[in-house]
Coordinates of N, CA and C in Angstrom, one line a residue:
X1 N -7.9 -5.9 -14.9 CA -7.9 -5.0 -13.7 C -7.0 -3.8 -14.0
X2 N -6.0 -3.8 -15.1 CA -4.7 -2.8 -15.0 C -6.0 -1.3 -15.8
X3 N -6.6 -1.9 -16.8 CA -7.7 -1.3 -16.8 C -8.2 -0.1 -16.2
X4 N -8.7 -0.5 -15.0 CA -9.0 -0.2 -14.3 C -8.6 1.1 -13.8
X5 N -7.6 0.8 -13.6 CA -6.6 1.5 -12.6 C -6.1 2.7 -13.6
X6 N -5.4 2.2 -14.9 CA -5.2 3.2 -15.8 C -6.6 4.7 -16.5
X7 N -7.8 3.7 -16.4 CA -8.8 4.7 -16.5 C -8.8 5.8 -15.4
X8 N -8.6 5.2 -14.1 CA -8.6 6.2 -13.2 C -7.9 7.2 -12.8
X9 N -6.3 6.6 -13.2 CA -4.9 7.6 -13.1 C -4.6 8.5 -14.4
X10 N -5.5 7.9 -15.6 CA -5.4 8.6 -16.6 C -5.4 10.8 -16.6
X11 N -6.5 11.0 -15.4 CA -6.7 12.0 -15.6 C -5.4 12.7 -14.8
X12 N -5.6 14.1 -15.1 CA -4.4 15.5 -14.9 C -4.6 15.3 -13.6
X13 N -5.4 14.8 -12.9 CA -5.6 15.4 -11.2 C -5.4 13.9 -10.8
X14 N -4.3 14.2 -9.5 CA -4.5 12.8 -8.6 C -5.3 11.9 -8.0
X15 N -5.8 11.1 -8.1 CA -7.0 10.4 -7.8 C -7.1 10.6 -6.1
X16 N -6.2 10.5 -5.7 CA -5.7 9.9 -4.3 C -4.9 10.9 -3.2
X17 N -4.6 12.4 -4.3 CA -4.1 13.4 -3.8 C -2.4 13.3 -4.3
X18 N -1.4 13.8 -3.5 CA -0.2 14.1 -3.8 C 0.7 14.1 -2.2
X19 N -0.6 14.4 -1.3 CA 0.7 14.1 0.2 C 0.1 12.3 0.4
X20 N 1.2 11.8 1.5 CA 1.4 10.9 1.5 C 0.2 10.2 2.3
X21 N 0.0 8.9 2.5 CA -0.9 8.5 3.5 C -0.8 8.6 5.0
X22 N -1.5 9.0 5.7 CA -1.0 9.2 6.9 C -0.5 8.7 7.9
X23 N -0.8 7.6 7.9 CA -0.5 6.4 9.0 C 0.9 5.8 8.1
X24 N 0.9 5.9 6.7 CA 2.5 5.7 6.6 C 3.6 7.0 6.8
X25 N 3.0 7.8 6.5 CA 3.7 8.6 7.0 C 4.4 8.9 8.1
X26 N 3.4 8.8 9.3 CA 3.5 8.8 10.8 C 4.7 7.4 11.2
X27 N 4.3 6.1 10.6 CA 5.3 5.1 10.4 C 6.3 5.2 10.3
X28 N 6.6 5.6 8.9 CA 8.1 5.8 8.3 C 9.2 6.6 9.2
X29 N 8.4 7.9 9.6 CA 8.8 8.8 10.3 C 9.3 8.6 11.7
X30 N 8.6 7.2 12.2 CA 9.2 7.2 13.4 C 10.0 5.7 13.5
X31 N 11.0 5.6 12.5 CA 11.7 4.7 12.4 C 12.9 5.1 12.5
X32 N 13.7 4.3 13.1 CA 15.4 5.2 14.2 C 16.2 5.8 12.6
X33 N 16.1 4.7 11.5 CA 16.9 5.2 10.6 C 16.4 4.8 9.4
X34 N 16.9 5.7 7.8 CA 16.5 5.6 6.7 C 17.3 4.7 6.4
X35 N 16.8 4.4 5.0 CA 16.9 2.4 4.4 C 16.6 2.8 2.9
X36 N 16.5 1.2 2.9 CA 15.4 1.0 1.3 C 14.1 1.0 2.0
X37 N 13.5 1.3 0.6 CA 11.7 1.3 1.3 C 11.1 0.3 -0.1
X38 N 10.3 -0.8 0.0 CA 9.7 -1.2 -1.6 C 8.4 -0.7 -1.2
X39 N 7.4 -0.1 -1.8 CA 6.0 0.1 -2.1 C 5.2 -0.9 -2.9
X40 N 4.6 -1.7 -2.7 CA 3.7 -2.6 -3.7 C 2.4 -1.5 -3.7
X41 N 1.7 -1.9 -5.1 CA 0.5 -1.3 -5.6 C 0.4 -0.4 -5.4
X42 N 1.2 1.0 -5.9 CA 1.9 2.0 -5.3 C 1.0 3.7 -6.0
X43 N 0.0 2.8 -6.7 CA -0.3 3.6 -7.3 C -0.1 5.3 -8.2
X44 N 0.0 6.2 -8.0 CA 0.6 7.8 -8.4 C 1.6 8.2 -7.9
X45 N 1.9 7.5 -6.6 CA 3.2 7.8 -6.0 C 3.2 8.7 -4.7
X46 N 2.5 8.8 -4.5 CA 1.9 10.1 -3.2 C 3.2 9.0 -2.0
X47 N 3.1 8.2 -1.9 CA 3.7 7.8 -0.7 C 5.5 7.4 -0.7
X48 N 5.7 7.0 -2.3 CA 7.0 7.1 -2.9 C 7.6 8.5 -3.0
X49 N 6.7 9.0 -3.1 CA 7.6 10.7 -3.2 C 8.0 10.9 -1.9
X50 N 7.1 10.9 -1.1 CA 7.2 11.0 0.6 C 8.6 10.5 0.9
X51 N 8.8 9.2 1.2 CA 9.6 8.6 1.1 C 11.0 8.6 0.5
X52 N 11.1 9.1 -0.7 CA 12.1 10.0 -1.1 C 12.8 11.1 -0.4
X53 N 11.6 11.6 -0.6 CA 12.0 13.7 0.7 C 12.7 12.9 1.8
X54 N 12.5 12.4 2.3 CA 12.7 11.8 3.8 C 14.2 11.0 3.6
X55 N 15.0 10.9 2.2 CA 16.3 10.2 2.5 C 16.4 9.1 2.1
X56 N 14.9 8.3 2.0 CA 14.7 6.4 1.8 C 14.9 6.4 0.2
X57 N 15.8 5.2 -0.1 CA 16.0 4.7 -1.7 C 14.9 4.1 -1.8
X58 N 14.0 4.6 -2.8 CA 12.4 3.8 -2.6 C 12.4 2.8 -4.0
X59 N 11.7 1.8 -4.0 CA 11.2 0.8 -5.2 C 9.9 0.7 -4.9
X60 N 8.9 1.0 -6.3 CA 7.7 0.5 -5.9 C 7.3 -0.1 -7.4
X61 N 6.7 -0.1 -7.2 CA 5.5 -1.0 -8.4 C 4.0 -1.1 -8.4
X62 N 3.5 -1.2 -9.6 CA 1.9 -1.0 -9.5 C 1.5 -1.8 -10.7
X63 N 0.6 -2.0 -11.1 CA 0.2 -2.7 -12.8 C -0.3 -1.6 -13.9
X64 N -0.7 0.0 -12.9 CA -1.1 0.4 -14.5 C -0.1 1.5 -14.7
X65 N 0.4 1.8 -15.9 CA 1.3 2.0 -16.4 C 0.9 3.4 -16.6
X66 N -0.3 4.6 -16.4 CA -0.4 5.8 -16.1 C -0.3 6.0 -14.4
X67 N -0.7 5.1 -13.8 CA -0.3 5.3 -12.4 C 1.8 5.3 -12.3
X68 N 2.2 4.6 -13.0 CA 3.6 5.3 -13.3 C 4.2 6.1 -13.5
X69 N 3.0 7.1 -14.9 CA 3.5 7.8 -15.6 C 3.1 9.0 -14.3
X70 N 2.1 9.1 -13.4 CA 1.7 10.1 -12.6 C 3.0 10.4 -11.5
X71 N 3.5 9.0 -11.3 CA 4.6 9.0 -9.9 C 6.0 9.2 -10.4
X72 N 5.9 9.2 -11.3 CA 7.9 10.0 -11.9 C 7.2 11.6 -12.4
X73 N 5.9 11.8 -12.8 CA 5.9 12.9 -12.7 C 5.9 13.7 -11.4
X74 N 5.1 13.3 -10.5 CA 5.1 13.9 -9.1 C 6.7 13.9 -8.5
X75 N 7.5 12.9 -8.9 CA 8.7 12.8 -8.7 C 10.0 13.9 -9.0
X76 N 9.4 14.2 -10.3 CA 10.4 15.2 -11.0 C 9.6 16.2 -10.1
X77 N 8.6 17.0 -9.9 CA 8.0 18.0 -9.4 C 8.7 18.4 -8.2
X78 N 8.7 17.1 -7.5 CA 9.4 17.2 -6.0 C 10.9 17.2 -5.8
X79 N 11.7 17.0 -7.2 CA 13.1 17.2 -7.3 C 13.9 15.9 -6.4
X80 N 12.8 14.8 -6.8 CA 13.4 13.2 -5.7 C 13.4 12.1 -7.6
X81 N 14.5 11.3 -6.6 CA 14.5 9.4 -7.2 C 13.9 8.4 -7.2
X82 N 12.9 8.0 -7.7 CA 12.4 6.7 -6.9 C 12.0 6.0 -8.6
X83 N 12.5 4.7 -7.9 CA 12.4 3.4 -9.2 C 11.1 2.8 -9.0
X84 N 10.6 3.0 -10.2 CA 9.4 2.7 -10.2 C 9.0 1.6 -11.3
X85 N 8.6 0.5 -11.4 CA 7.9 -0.7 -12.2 C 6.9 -0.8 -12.3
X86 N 6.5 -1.2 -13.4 CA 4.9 -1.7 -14.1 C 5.1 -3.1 -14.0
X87 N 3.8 -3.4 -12.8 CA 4.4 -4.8 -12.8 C 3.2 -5.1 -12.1
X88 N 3.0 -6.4 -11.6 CA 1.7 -7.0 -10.4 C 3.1 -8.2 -9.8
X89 N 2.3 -8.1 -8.7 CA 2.8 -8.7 -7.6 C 3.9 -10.0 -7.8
X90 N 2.7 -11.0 -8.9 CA 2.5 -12.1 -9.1 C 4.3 -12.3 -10.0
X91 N 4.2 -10.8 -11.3 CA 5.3 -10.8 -11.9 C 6.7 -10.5 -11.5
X92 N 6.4 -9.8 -10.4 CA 7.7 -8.7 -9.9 C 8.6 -9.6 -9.3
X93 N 10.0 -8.9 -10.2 CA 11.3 -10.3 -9.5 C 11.8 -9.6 -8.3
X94 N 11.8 -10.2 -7.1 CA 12.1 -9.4 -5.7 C 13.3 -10.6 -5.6
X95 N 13.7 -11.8 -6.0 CA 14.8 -12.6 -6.4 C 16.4 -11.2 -5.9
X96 N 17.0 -11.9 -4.8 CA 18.4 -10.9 -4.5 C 17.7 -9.5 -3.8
X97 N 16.5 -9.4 -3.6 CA 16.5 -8.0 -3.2 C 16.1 -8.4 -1.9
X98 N 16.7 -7.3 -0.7 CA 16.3 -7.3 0.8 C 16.2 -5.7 1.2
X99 N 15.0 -5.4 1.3 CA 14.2 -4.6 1.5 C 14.3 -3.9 3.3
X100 N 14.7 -2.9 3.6 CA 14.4 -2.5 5.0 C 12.7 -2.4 5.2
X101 N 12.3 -1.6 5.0 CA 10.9 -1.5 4.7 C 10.1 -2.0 3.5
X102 N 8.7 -2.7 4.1 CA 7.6 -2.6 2.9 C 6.3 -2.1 3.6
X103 N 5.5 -1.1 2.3 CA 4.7 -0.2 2.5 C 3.7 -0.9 1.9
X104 N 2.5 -1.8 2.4 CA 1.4 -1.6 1.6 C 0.3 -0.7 2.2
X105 N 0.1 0.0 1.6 CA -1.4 1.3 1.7 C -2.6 1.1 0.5
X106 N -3.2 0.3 1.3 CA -4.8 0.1 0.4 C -4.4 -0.7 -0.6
X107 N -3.3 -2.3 -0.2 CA -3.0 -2.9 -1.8 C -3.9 -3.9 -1.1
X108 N -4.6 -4.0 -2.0 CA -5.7 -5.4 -1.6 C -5.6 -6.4 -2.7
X109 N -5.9 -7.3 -2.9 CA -5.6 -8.1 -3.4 C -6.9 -9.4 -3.9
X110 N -7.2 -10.0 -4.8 CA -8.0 -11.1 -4.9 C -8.1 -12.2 -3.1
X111 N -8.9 -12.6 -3.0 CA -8.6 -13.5 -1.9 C -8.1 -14.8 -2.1
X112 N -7.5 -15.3 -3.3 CA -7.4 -16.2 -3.2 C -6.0 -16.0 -3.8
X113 N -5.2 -14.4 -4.0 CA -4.1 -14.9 -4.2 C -3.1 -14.0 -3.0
X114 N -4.3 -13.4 -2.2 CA -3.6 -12.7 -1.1 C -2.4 -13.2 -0.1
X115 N -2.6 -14.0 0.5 CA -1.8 -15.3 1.2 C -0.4 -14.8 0.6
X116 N -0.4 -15.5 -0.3 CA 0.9 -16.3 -1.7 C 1.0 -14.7 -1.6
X117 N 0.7 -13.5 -1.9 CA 1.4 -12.2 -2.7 C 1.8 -11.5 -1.1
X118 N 1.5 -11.8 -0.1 CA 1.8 -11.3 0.9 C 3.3 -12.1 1.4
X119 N 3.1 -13.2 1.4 CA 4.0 -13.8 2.0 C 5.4 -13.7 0.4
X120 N 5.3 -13.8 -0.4 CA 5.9 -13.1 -1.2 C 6.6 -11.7 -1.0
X121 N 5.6 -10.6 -1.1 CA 6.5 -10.0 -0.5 C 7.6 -9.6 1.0
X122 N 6.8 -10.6 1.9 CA 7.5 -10.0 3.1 C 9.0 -11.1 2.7
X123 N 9.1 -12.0 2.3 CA 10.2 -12.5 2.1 C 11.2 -11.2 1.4
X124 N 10.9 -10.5 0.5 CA 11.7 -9.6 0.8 C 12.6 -8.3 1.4
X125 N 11.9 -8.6 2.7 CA 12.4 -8.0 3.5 C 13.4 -8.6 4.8
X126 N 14.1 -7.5 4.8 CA 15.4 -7.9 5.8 C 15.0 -8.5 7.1
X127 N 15.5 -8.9 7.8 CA 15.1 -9.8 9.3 C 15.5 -8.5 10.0
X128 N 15.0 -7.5 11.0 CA 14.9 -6.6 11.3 C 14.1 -6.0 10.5
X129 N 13.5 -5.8 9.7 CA 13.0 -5.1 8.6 C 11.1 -4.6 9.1
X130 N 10.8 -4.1 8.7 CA 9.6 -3.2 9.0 C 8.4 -3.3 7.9
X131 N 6.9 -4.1 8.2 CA 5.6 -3.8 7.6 C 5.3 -2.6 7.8
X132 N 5.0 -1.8 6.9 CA 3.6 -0.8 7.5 C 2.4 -1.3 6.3
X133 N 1.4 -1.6 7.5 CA 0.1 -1.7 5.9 C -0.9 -0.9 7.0
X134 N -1.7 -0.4 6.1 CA -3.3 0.3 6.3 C -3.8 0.1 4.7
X135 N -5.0 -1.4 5.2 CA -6.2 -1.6 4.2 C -7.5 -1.5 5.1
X136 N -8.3 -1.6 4.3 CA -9.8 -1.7 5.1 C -10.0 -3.3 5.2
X137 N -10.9 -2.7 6.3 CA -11.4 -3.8 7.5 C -12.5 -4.4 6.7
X138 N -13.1 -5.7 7.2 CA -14.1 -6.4 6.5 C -15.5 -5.8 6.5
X139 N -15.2 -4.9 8.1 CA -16.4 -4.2 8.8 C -16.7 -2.7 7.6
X140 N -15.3 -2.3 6.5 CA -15.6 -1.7 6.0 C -16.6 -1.2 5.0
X141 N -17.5 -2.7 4.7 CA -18.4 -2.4 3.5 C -19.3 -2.3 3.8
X142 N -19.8 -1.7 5.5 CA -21.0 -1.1 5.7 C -20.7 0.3 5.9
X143 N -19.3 1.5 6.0 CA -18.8 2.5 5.6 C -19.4 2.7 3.8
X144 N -18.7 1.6 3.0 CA -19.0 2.0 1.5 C -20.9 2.2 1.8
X145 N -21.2 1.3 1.8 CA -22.8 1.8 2.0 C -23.6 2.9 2.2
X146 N -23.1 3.3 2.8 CA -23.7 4.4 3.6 C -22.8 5.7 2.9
X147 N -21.5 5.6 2.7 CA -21.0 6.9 2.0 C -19.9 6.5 0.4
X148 N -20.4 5.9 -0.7 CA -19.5 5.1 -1.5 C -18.5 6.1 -1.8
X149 N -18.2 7.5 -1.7 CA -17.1 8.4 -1.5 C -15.8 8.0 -0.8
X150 N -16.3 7.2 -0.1 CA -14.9 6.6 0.6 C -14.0 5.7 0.4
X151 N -14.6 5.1 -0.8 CA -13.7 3.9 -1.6 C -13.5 2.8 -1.0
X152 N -12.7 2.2 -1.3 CA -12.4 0.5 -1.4 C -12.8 -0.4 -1.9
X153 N -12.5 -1.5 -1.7 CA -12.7 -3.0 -3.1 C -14.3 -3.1 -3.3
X154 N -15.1 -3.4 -4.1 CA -16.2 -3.7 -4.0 C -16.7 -4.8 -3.8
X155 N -15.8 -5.6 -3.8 CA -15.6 -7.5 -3.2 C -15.2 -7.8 -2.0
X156 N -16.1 -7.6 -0.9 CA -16.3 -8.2 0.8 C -15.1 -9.3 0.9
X157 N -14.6 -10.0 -0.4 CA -13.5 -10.8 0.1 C -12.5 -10.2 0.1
X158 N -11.9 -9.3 -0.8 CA -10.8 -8.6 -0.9 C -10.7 -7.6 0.7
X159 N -11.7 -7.4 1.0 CA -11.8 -6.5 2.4 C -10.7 -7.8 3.6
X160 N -9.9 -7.1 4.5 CA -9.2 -7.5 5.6 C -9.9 -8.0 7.0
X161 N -9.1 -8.9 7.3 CA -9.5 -9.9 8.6 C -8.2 -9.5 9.1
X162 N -8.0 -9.1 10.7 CA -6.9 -9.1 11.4 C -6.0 -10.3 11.5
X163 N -7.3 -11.2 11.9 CA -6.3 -12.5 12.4 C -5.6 -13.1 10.7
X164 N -6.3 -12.6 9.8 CA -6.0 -13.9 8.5 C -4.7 -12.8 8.5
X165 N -4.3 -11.4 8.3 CA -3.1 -10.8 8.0 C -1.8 -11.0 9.0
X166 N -2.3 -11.0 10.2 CA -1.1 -11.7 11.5 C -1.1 -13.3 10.9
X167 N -1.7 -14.4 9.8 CA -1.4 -15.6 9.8 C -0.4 -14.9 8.2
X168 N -0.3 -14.0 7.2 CA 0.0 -13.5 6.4 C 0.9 -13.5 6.5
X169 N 1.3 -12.6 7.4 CA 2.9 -12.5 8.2 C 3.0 -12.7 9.7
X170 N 3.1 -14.2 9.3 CA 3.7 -14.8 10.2 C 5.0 -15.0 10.9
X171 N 6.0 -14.4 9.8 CA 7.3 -14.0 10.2 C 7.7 -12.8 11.4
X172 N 6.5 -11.6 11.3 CA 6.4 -11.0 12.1 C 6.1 -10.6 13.3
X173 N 6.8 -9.9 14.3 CA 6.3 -9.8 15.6 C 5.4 -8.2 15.3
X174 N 4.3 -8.2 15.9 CA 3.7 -6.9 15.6 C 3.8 -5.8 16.9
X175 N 4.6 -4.6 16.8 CA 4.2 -3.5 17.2 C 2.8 -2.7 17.8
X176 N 2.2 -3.1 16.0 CA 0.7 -2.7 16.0 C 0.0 -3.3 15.4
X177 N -1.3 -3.6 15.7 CA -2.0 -4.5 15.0 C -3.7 -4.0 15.7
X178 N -4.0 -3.4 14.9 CA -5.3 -3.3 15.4 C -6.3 -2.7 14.1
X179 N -7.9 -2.8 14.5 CA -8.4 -2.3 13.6 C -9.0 -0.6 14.6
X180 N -9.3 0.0 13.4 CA -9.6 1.5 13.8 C -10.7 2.3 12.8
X181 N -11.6 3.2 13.1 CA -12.8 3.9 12.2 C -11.9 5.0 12.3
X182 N -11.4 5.4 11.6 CA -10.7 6.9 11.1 C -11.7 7.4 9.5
X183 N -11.0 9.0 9.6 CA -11.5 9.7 8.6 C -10.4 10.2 7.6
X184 N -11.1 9.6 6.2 CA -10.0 9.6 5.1 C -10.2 10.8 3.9
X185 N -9.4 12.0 3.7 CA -9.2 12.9 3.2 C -8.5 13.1 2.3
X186 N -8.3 11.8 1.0 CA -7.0 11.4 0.2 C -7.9 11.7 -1.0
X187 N -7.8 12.6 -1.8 CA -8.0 13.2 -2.9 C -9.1 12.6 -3.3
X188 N -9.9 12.4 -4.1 CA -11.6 12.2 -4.4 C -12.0 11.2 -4.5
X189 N -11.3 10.1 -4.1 CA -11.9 8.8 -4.1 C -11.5 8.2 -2.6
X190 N -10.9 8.6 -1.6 CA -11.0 7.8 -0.1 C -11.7 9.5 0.7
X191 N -12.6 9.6 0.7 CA -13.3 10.9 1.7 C -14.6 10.4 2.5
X192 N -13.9 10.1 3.8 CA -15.1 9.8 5.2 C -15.0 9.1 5.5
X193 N -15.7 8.5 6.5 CA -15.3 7.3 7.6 C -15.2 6.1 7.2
X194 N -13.9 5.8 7.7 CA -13.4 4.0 7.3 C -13.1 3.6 7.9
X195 N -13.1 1.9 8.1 CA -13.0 0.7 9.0 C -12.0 0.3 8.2
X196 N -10.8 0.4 9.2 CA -9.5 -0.1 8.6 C -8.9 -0.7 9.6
X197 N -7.8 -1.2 9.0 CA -6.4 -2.5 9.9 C -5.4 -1.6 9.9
X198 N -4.3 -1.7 10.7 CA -3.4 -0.5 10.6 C -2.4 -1.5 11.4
X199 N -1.3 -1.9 10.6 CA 0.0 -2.9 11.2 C 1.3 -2.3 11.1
X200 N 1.9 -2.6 12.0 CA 3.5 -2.2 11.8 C 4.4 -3.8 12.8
X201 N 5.0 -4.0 11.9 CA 5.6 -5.5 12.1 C 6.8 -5.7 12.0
X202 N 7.9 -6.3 12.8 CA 9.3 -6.0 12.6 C 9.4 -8.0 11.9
X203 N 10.0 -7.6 11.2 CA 10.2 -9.3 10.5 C 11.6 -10.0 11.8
X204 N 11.0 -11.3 11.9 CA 12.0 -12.0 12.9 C 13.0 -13.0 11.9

């Protein structure tokens, strides 16, 4: 799969664009105070850089290692810090770390190791500590159909169930939890209408 991902980040132009995602954006932003932030599957960095400007000591991680090479460059561009790892979920030592925020935006995951890498990472986060995720909805692969411009997993299992991510994090009380058809404008591979989950969860 790292594959994958390196064929795509390989090129000069950002797959995914350079500003941040919007619904993390809007998130982050309306949080009383800056922290740490971790990013899982963080790809180019569009949301780590954000994150940075804004004050937050960020950690993220992704598996392909030109999606690295793109987010310390966007990084130096933007004159910010952010620690960044080549890593998958499965490997990353979050061992001693407590996290104010975790950002997942579009990390989807196998279904059968989603559970385990979710609850994984929310264990890293602080008890006050803050979800933001926006993935697509299951309802999303009749979006791909109709416009495959708009991306996301090509495996109907990897796509999101509300209730299976409120059993995910279970630790958390949710703010927000709903599904929503918004329109996605993130550099050439998320463009047009998508069926997505959109959570913000304070860990108890």
């Amino acid at each position: 799969m790292s594959n994958f991902w390196d064929n795509r980040y390989k090129e000069e132009v950002y797959a995914y664009g350079t500003t941040p995602n919007r619904f993390f954006e809007q998130a982050l932003s309306e949080l009383p105070q800056v922290g740490t932030v971790l990013l899982a599957a963080e790809g180019e960095g569009r949301n780590a850089v954000f994150a940075a400007q804004q004050g937050w000591t960020v950690s993220a991680f992704d598996m392909s290692v030109e999606g690295q090479k793109k987010a310390m460059k966007l990084a130096q561009d933007k004159g910010v810090v952010i620690n960044y790892l080549v890593s998958t979920v499965k490997e990353i030592d979050l061992d001693r770390r407590e996290f104010d925020t975790l950002g997942l935006i579009f990390a989807h995951f196998p279904e059968e190791y989603r559970r385990i890498y979710h609850r994984k990472l929310a264990k890293a986060i602080k008890k006050g500590g803050t979800l933001i995720l926006e993935g697509f909805s299951k309802q999303h692969k009749a979006k791909q159909e109709k416009n495959p411009a708009v991306g996301g997993p090509g495996e109907v299992s990897m796509l999101f169930d509300l209730a299976e991510l409120k059993e995910d994090f279970q630790d958390f009380t949710f703010t927000l939890a709903e599904e929503q058809v918004v329109t996605l404008q993130e550099g050439q591979f998320h463009l047009g209408e998508a069926a997505v989950i959109r959570l913000i969860g304070v860990k108890q």
